[in-house]
Amino acid sequence: MYRTALALALAVAASAPSHAADASAAQAMAQQVLPQVVAWRHDIHQHPELGNRELRTSALVARELKRLGLEVHTGIAHTGVVGLLKGDLPGPRLALRADMDALPVTEEVNLPFASKAKGEYRGKTVGVMHACGHDAHTAMLLGMAQALAGMKQRLHGSVLFVFQPAEEGAPDGEEGGAALMLKQGLLRDFKPDAMFGMHVVSALNTGTVAVRPGPAMAGSDAFRMVVHGRQTHGAMPWNGVDPIVTAAEIIGAAQTIVSRKLDLGMQPAVLSFGIVEGGSRYNIVPEQVELQGTLRTFDPGMRQQAIDSLEGIAEHIAAANGASVETQIPLGDSNPVLVNDPALAARVRDSLRQAIGAEHVIEARPQTASEDFAWFAQQLPSVYFFVGATPPGQDASKAPANHSPKFFLDEGALQIGMASMLQASLDYLDAPASR
């Protein structure tokens, strides 16, 4: 069936321009593998795994890639899997990447394949959910491997399929993700000429794809502070030093860094606190309070200015309250700015327009979310684009965001994503200048 469908699609070339024929072929290939991709996505969604613990997912991926006859390597960055497909015709080397990990989120979407999984995160038992769509990424990349393996005899060049663990960050005390894959030699023996990635997003409706040249996603820096006070009875706070009040003042003053110190006319920036932990009883002023948060920037100078300001605010407010503070900025879980190669992004944008229609391809806004695909983009020309996942007719601006327990993926996005990536990949591999 696959070969028949592809042959019918390619037959359009006899009566239509070559790009239209290629677009028809990409759509046919995506449609042909879609039922299997949906089945994979349901399976992976129902059995999510946290970063560096994607044992079941990576076993599924490795099994399917081996079934397709690819050269498969496992155990990269703990649970990463790569598969190499060598076309029978000469051409460039391309890498395609998907992330496999889930989040410590308890699912609140009523699906027959909803996650009931539990895991351990920061020493606590938590629900685990594919609340960011990585199940879709993994399933789509498997589908593309199946589609491209089916045309090996007509395929120019080689494709490296990269299934990456721990995009959302490694567990405390561990390394992981794209940086560790590179550190362990992912590109040592096979250096691609380019790399593509994509992400499903609820902020766009299904059928819409967004891409931009240059800086596309912010760099991220995690930070940690421990405010040390002096424990005392809550009825007699004057006998101690209150780290809770001190921490609250630090949090409040830190909001002025973005609003009053950084030139937002240059680039956007975000500073947010996500963890405030301290105390064990309502009537005891505790000994210490821990704060953790994230800084998102696009400009190196603004990043350093924000880090210096945050350290200064914390140290001076602590001193003014008779407390002290330890700061770790950055904490170590950092990503660089994700920069799309401008020339390559223009080529990919043209391919996306061919695949799904120019009216469905828009210019992406700079995203203050971050992506560790940025480590790959530092090593070779890369493009990362966004695929709408909210059902048509629904207001995407009001849809539950990625990372929400109510995040919902319209599975129509699977075909759009695959057709888009297949078109971009085939155009890149088939380009005369790249042979």
Short mmCIF file of C-alpha atoms in Angstrom, two decimals:
data_model
loop_
_atom_site.label_atom_id
_atom_site.label_comp_id
_atom_site.label_asym_id
_atom_site.label_seq_id
_atom_site.Cartn_x
_atom_site.Cartn_y
_atom_site.Cartn_z
CA MET A 1 0.00 0.00 0.00
CA TYR A 2 2.79 2.45 0.88
CA ARG A 3 4.62 1.93 -2.42
CA THR A 4 1.36 2.21 -4.37
CA ALA A 5 0.37 5.45 -2.67
CA LEU A 6 3.80 6.96 -3.17
CA ALA A 7 3.89 5.91 -6.82
CA LEU A 8 0.52 7.52 -7.44
CA ALA A 9 1.70 10.71 -5.78
CA LEU A 10 4.90 10.83 -7.82
CA ALA A 11 2.96 10.20 -11.01
CA VAL A 12 1.56 13.73 -10.69
CA ALA A 13 4.96 14.94 -11.90
CA ALA A 14 3.97 14.07 -15.45
CA SER A 15 1.37 16.83 -15.52
CA ALA A 16 2.35 19.27 -12.76
CA PRO A 17 5.36 21.33 -11.68
CA SER A 18 7.97 19.36 -9.75
CA HIS A 19 7.40 21.15 -6.45
CA ALA A 20 3.67 20.37 -6.58
CA ALA A 21 4.51 16.72 -7.21
CA ASP A 22 6.91 16.70 -4.28
CA ALA A 23 4.24 18.24 -2.05
CA SER A 24 1.74 15.60 -3.13
CA ALA A 25 4.32 12.90 -2.38
CA ALA A 26 5.03 14.29 1.09
CA GLN A 27 1.32 14.46 1.89
CA ALA A 28 0.78 10.92 0.61
CA MET A 29 3.71 9.60 2.65
CA ALA A 30 2.41 11.29 5.80
CA GLN A 31 -1.11 10.00 5.21
CA GLN A 32 0.10 6.47 4.60
CA VAL A 33 1.98 6.16 7.90
CA LEU A 34 -0.56 8.16 9.94
CA PRO A 35 -2.53 5.22 11.43
CA GLN A 36 0.66 3.66 12.78
CA VAL A 37 1.86 7.04 14.06
CA VAL A 38 -1.41 7.57 15.93
CA ALA A 39 -1.07 4.11 17.50
CA TRP A 40 2.51 4.84 18.58
CA ARG A 41 1.46 8.19 19.99
CA HIS A 42 -1.35 6.62 22.06
CA ASP A 43 1.02 3.98 23.42
CA ILE A 44 3.73 6.48 24.35
CA HIS A 45 1.20 8.93 25.80
CA GLN A 46 -0.26 6.22 28.04
CA HIS A 47 3.20 5.24 29.30
CA PRO A 48 5.10 8.53 29.83
CA GLU A 49 8.55 8.59 31.42
CA LEU A 50 10.58 11.38 32.98
CA GLY A 51 13.97 12.55 31.71
CA ASN A 52 16.82 10.01 31.76
CA ARG A 53 14.23 7.33 32.64
CA GLU A 54 12.71 6.80 29.16
CA LEU A 55 13.47 3.08 29.20
CA ARG A 56 10.21 1.78 27.72
CA THR A 57 10.03 4.56 25.14
CA SER A 58 13.61 4.13 23.96
CA ALA A 59 13.12 0.34 23.69
CA LEU A 60 10.07 0.91 21.49
CA VAL A 61 11.97 3.36 19.31
CA ALA A 62 15.00 1.08 18.93
CA ARG A 63 12.79 -1.90 18.07
CA GLU A 64 10.94 -0.01 15.33
CA LEU A 65 14.10 1.48 13.82
CA LYS A 66 15.73 -1.94 13.67
CA ARG A 67 12.59 -3.33 12.03
CA LEU A 68 13.04 -0.72 9.30
CA GLY A 69 16.60 -1.85 8.71
CA LEU A 70 18.33 1.25 10.04
CA GLU A 71 21.72 1.25 11.73
CA VAL A 72 20.70 1.75 15.36
CA HIS A 73 22.69 2.92 18.39
CA THR A 74 21.24 3.02 21.92
CA GLY A 75 22.29 4.21 25.37
CA ILE A 76 23.46 7.65 24.25
CA ALA A 77 22.96 10.16 27.10
CA HIS A 78 21.44 7.33 29.18
CA THR A 79 18.38 6.48 27.07
CA GLY A 80 18.93 8.23 23.74
CA VAL A 81 18.50 6.33 20.47
CA VAL A 82 19.76 7.20 17.00
CA GLY A 83 19.06 5.49 13.71
CA LEU A 84 20.98 6.06 10.49
CA LEU A 85 19.29 5.63 7.12
CA LYS A 86 21.63 5.64 4.11
CA GLY A 87 19.94 6.38 0.79
CA ASP A 88 21.07 4.55 -2.31
CA LEU A 89 21.77 7.82 -4.16
CA PRO A 90 24.50 10.37 -3.34
CA GLY A 91 23.50 13.47 -1.41
CA PRO A 92 23.91 15.47 1.79
CA ARG A 93 23.64 14.35 5.38
CA LEU A 94 20.62 15.50 7.37
CA ALA A 95 19.65 14.98 11.01
CA LEU A 96 16.07 15.02 12.34
CA ARG A 97 15.41 15.20 16.06
CA ALA A 98 12.56 14.37 18.44
CA ASP A 99 12.49 14.49 22.25
CA MET A 100 11.04 11.60 24.29
CA ASP A 101 10.61 12.72 27.90
CA ALA A 102 7.44 13.65 29.78
CA LEU A 103 6.76 16.03 32.66
CA PRO A 104 5.93 15.66 36.38
CA VAL A 105 2.30 16.65 35.72
CA THR A 106 -0.89 14.77 36.60
CA GLU A 107 -3.07 14.49 33.50
CA GLU A 108 -6.53 16.07 33.61
CA VAL A 109 -7.62 15.30 30.04
CA ASN A 110 -10.37 12.70 29.60
CA LEU A 111 -8.81 10.42 26.98
CA PRO A 112 -9.11 6.64 26.61
CA PHE A 113 -5.30 6.54 26.55
CA ALA A 114 -4.76 9.11 29.33
CA SER A 115 -1.73 8.64 31.55
CA LYS A 116 -2.12 7.07 34.98
CA ALA A 117 1.64 6.82 35.41
CA LYS A 118 3.52 7.87 38.53
CA GLY A 119 7.15 8.76 38.93
CA GLU A 120 9.62 10.28 41.36
CA TYR A 121 10.62 13.92 41.02
CA ARG A 122 12.66 15.87 43.58
CA GLY A 123 12.08 13.10 46.09
CA LYS A 124 8.30 13.14 45.71
CA THR A 125 5.88 10.78 43.99
CA VAL A 126 4.22 12.68 41.15
CA GLY A 127 1.91 12.09 38.23
CA VAL A 128 3.66 11.86 34.87
CA MET A 129 2.17 13.20 31.63
CA HIS A 130 3.21 14.08 28.11
CA ALA A 131 2.01 17.62 28.77
CA CYS A 132 4.35 19.12 26.17
CA GLY A 133 3.69 16.87 23.20
CA HIS A 134 6.93 14.90 23.11
CA ASP A 135 4.88 11.75 22.57
CA ALA A 136 3.75 13.29 19.27
CA HIS A 137 7.31 14.25 18.35
CA THR A 138 8.58 10.72 18.94
CA ALA A 139 5.71 9.10 17.04
CA MET A 140 6.05 11.50 14.10
CA LEU A 141 9.79 10.93 13.79
CA LEU A 142 9.21 7.17 13.79
CA GLY A 143 6.62 7.72 11.06
CA MET A 144 9.08 9.74 9.01
CA ALA A 145 11.72 7.05 9.45
CA GLN A 146 9.23 4.52 8.11
CA ALA A 147 8.28 6.73 5.16
CA LEU A 148 11.86 7.54 4.16
CA ALA A 149 13.07 3.97 4.66
CA GLY A 150 10.38 2.92 2.22
CA MET A 151 11.96 5.04 -0.52
CA LYS A 152 15.59 4.14 0.26
CA GLN A 153 16.33 3.26 -3.38
CA ARG A 154 15.30 6.75 -4.49
CA LEU A 155 16.66 8.63 -1.47
CA HIS A 156 19.54 11.06 -1.92
CA GLY A 157 22.01 11.23 0.95
CA SER A 158 21.63 10.01 4.53
CA VAL A 159 19.30 10.83 7.40
CA LEU A 160 20.18 10.54 11.10
CA PHE A 161 17.08 10.14 13.27
CA VAL A 162 17.87 11.45 16.77
CA PHE A 163 15.56 10.46 19.63
CA GLN A 164 16.70 12.58 22.56
CA PRO A 165 16.01 12.08 26.27
CA ALA A 166 15.67 14.69 29.01
CA GLU A 167 14.80 17.76 26.96
CA GLU A 168 12.90 19.06 29.99
CA GLY A 169 16.04 18.72 32.07
CA ALA A 170 17.90 15.92 33.81
CA PRO A 171 17.16 14.85 37.39
CA ASP A 172 19.08 16.66 40.12
CA GLY A 173 22.70 15.61 40.13
CA GLU A 174 22.62 14.11 36.62
CA GLU A 175 23.60 15.28 33.16
CA GLY A 176 21.29 14.74 30.23
CA GLY A 177 19.64 15.98 27.07
CA ALA A 178 21.18 17.36 23.91
CA ALA A 179 24.32 18.62 25.65
CA LEU A 180 25.14 15.15 26.96
CA MET A 181 24.44 13.52 23.60
CA LEU A 182 26.98 15.88 22.03
CA LYS A 183 29.44 15.34 24.88
CA GLN A 184 29.23 11.58 24.33
CA GLY A 185 30.05 11.95 20.64
CA LEU A 186 26.71 12.01 18.83
CA LEU A 187 28.24 13.90 15.89
CA ARG A 188 31.72 12.37 16.06
CA ASP A 189 31.32 9.67 13.43
CA PHE A 190 28.46 11.16 11.41
CA LYS A 191 28.49 14.94 11.11
CA PRO A 192 25.25 16.15 9.45
CA ASP A 193 25.28 19.09 7.08
CA ALA A 194 22.06 20.36 8.69
CA MET A 195 19.54 19.48 11.36
CA PHE A 196 15.77 20.02 11.63
CA GLY A 197 13.40 19.85 14.58
CA MET A 198 9.81 20.80 15.33
CA HIS A 199 7.47 21.26 18.29
CA VAL A 200 3.70 20.98 18.58
CA VAL A 201 2.15 24.00 20.32
CA SER A 202 -1.35 24.70 21.59
CA ALA A 203 -0.93 28.41 20.83
CA LEU A 204 -1.58 27.68 17.13
CA ASN A 205 -4.48 25.90 15.46
CA THR A 206 -3.97 22.65 13.59
CA GLY A 207 -3.04 23.37 10.00
CA THR A 208 -0.79 26.31 10.87
CA VAL A 209 2.99 26.07 11.00
CA ALA A 210 5.29 28.87 12.19
CA VAL A 211 8.99 29.45 11.55
CA ARG A 212 11.39 32.38 11.84
CA PRO A 213 15.03 33.03 10.91
CA GLY A 214 17.55 34.00 13.56
CA PRO A 215 16.84 33.86 17.32
CA ALA A 216 13.70 31.73 17.73
CA MET A 217 13.66 30.64 21.38
CA ALA A 218 15.20 32.20 24.45
CA GLY A 219 18.23 31.03 26.32
CA SER A 220 17.34 29.84 29.81
CA ASP A 221 19.21 29.94 33.11
CA ALA A 222 17.92 28.26 36.23
CA PHE A 223 18.92 29.86 39.52
CA ARG A 224 18.82 28.92 43.21
CA MET A 225 19.07 30.99 46.37
CA VAL A 226 19.14 29.90 50.00
CA VAL A 227 18.28 32.67 52.45
CA HIS A 228 19.75 31.99 55.90
CA GLY A 229 18.13 33.56 58.94
CA ARG A 230 17.95 32.58 62.62
CA GLN A 231 15.16 30.32 63.82
CA THR A 232 12.89 31.50 66.62
CA HIS A 233 9.37 31.25 68.00
CA GLY A 234 6.80 32.90 65.73
CA ALA A 235 5.43 34.77 68.75
CA MET A 236 8.80 36.47 69.32
CA PRO A 237 10.26 37.21 65.86
CA TRP A 238 12.60 39.86 67.32
CA ASN A 239 14.69 37.05 68.79
CA GLY A 240 15.52 35.70 65.33
CA VAL A 241 16.09 36.72 61.71
CA ASP A 242 13.16 35.95 59.43
CA PRO A 243 14.24 34.35 56.13
CA ILE A 244 10.63 34.22 54.90
CA VAL A 245 10.21 38.00 55.00
CA THR A 246 13.67 38.41 53.49
CA ALA A 247 12.86 35.97 50.69
CA ALA A 248 9.59 37.77 50.00
CA GLU A 249 11.42 41.09 49.66
CA ILE A 250 13.95 39.51 47.29
CA ILE A 251 11.15 38.09 45.12
CA GLY A 252 9.38 41.45 44.98
CA ALA A 253 12.49 43.49 44.22
CA ALA A 254 13.65 41.01 41.58
CA GLN A 255 10.62 41.92 39.48
CA THR A 256 12.18 45.33 38.84
CA ILE A 257 15.07 43.74 36.94
CA VAL A 258 13.01 43.13 33.82
CA SER A 259 10.57 46.02 34.26
CA ARG A 260 13.11 48.72 35.21
CA LYS A 261 16.67 47.65 34.42
CA LEU A 262 16.66 45.81 31.08
CA ASP A 263 16.14 47.57 27.75
CA LEU A 264 13.20 45.54 26.45
CA GLY A 265 13.30 47.54 23.24
CA MET A 266 16.30 45.38 22.30
CA GLN A 267 15.00 41.92 23.13
CA PRO A 268 12.37 40.41 25.46
CA ALA A 269 13.35 38.91 28.82
CA VAL A 270 11.54 37.06 31.60
CA LEU A 271 12.43 36.34 35.23
CA SER A 272 10.17 34.02 37.21
CA PHE A 273 10.31 32.22 40.55
CA GLY A 274 8.98 28.66 40.57
CA ILE A 275 9.97 27.24 43.97
CA VAL A 276 9.67 28.77 47.44
CA GLU A 277 10.39 26.27 50.23
CA GLY A 278 10.88 26.90 53.91
CA GLY A 279 9.52 26.19 57.34
CA SER A 280 7.95 23.18 58.99
CA ARG A 281 5.42 24.63 61.47
CA TYR A 282 3.04 27.60 61.49
CA ASN A 283 4.47 29.15 64.66
CA ILE A 284 8.18 28.78 63.99
CA VAL A 285 10.25 31.28 62.05
CA PRO A 286 12.52 28.87 60.12
CA GLU A 287 16.26 28.82 59.75
CA GLN A 288 16.26 29.14 55.98
CA VAL A 289 14.18 29.49 52.81
CA GLU A 290 15.10 28.13 49.38
CA LEU A 291 14.13 29.94 46.17
CA GLN A 292 14.46 28.65 42.62
CA GLY A 293 13.50 30.26 39.36
CA THR A 294 14.30 30.82 35.71
CA LEU A 295 15.75 33.65 33.64
CA ARG A 296 14.99 33.83 29.90
CA THR A 297 16.98 36.13 27.61
CA PHE A 298 17.97 36.53 23.95
CA ASP A 299 20.96 38.84 24.35
CA PRO A 300 24.23 37.91 26.16
CA GLY A 301 24.67 41.42 27.56
CA MET A 302 21.12 41.54 28.93
CA ARG A 303 21.60 38.06 30.40
CA GLN A 304 24.71 39.12 32.34
CA GLN A 305 23.06 42.36 33.46
CA ALA A 306 20.09 40.39 34.83
CA ILE A 307 22.33 37.89 36.63
CA ASP A 308 24.40 40.67 38.22
CA SER A 309 21.28 42.55 39.27
CA LEU A 310 19.66 39.46 40.79
CA GLU A 311 22.77 38.66 42.80
CA GLY A 312 23.06 42.26 43.99
CA ILE A 313 19.40 42.50 45.03
CA ALA A 314 19.59 39.22 46.94
CA GLU A 315 22.80 40.10 48.76
CA HIS A 316 21.79 43.64 49.73
CA ILE A 317 18.27 42.77 50.90
CA ALA A 318 19.61 39.86 52.92
CA ALA A 319 22.22 42.09 54.55
CA ALA A 320 19.65 44.79 55.31
CA ASN A 321 17.56 42.20 57.18
CA GLY A 322 20.48 40.73 59.10
CA ALA A 323 20.31 37.55 57.01
CA SER A 324 22.69 36.03 54.49
CA VAL A 325 22.12 34.41 51.11
CA GLU A 326 23.84 31.82 48.96
CA THR A 327 23.26 32.23 45.24
CA GLN A 328 23.80 29.84 42.35
CA ILE A 329 23.19 31.77 39.13
CA PRO A 330 23.13 29.95 36.79
CA LEU A 331 22.29 26.74 38.60
CA GLY A 332 23.55 24.56 35.77
CA ASP A 333 20.34 23.65 33.96
CA SER A 334 20.86 26.21 31.18
CA ASN A 335 20.20 26.36 27.45
CA PRO A 336 21.68 28.78 24.91
CA VAL A 337 19.50 30.87 22.62
CA LEU A 338 18.06 28.74 19.81
CA VAL A 339 19.11 30.42 16.57
CA ASN A 340 17.71 29.28 13.23
CA ASP A 341 20.23 29.57 10.40
CA PRO A 342 18.74 32.43 8.30
CA ALA A 343 19.47 31.01 4.85
CA LEU A 344 18.35 27.52 5.80
CA ALA A 345 15.23 28.88 7.49
CA ALA A 346 14.26 30.61 4.23
CA ARG A 347 14.61 27.30 2.36
CA VAL A 348 12.56 25.44 4.98
CA ARG A 349 9.87 28.12 4.92
CA ASP A 350 9.51 27.63 1.16
CA SER A 351 9.21 23.88 1.71
CA LEU A 352 6.54 24.34 4.36
CA ARG A 353 4.57 26.54 2.00
CA GLN A 354 4.77 23.85 -0.65
CA ALA A 355 3.69 21.16 1.81
CA ILE A 356 0.63 22.79 3.39
CA GLY A 357 -0.01 26.02 1.45
CA ALA A 358 1.55 29.45 1.85
CA GLU A 359 -1.52 30.78 3.69
CA HIS A 360 -0.90 28.28 6.51
CA VAL A 361 2.75 29.21 7.14
CA ILE A 362 3.34 32.22 9.38
CA GLU A 363 6.30 34.05 10.89
CA ALA A 364 6.85 32.79 14.42
CA ARG A 365 7.30 35.31 17.19
CA PRO A 366 10.39 34.97 19.42
CA GLN A 367 9.48 32.43 22.10
CA THR A 368 10.53 33.04 25.70
CA ALA A 369 10.32 29.30 26.25
CA SER A 370 13.64 27.55 25.72
CA GLU A 371 14.71 24.37 23.95
CA ASP A 372 17.89 22.35 24.31
CA PHE A 373 17.79 21.74 20.55
CA ALA A 374 19.78 24.99 20.76
CA TRP A 375 22.88 22.92 21.62
CA PHE A 376 22.59 21.16 18.27
CA ALA A 377 21.99 24.48 16.50
CA GLN A 378 25.30 25.74 17.91
CA GLN A 379 27.11 22.89 16.18
CA LEU A 380 25.60 22.92 12.68
CA PRO A 381 23.10 24.85 10.53
CA SER A 382 19.66 24.10 11.97
CA VAL A 383 16.00 25.04 11.74
CA TYR A 384 13.32 24.53 14.37
CA PHE A 385 9.65 25.24 13.61
CA PHE A 386 6.28 25.07 15.37
CA VAL A 387 3.22 23.01 14.47
CA GLY A 388 -0.25 24.04 15.61
CA ALA A 389 -2.06 21.49 17.79
CA THR A 390 -5.35 23.13 18.88
CA PRO A 391 -8.44 21.97 16.94
CA PRO A 392 -9.60 24.28 14.13
CA GLY A 393 -12.40 26.58 15.22
CA GLN A 394 -11.19 26.68 18.82
CA ASP A 395 -9.58 29.87 20.11
CA ALA A 396 -5.93 28.83 20.37
CA SER A 397 -5.15 31.83 22.59
CA LYS A 398 -7.39 30.29 25.26
CA ALA A 399 -6.31 26.67 24.86
CA PRO A 400 -4.47 25.08 27.79
CA ALA A 401 -0.78 25.75 27.23
CA ASN A 402 1.99 23.24 26.80
CA HIS A 403 2.97 21.99 30.30
CA SER A 404 -0.64 22.28 31.51
CA PRO A 405 -2.36 19.19 32.97
CA LYS A 406 -5.15 19.99 30.49
CA PHE A 407 -2.87 20.19 27.42
CA PHE A 408 -4.70 18.59 24.49
CA LEU A 409 -3.23 17.64 21.12
CA ASP A 410 -5.47 17.53 18.05
CA GLU A 411 -4.11 14.51 16.20
CA GLY A 412 -4.62 16.28 12.89
CA ALA A 413 -1.34 17.97 13.84
CA LEU A 414 0.48 14.67 13.31
CA GLN A 415 -0.12 14.60 9.56
CA ILE A 416 0.62 18.33 9.20
CA GLY A 417 3.86 17.96 11.13
CA MET A 418 5.02 14.92 9.19
CA ALA A 419 4.11 16.33 5.78
CA SER A 420 5.92 19.58 6.65
CA MET A 421 9.07 17.85 7.87
CA LEU A 422 9.09 15.33 5.02
CA GLN A 423 8.79 18.14 2.48
CA ALA A 424 11.60 20.11 4.12
CA SER A 425 13.77 17.01 4.33
CA LEU A 426 13.22 15.83 0.75
CA ASP A 427 13.75 19.33 -0.64
CA TYR A 428 17.02 19.61 1.27
CA LEU A 429 18.26 16.16 0.25
CA ASP A 430 17.22 16.57 -3.39
CA ALA A 431 18.61 20.08 -3.93
CA PRO A 432 21.14 19.98 -6.81
CA ALA A 433 23.50 22.36 -4.99
CA SER A 434 23.70 20.03 -2.01
CA ARG A 435 24.77 16.93 -3.98
#
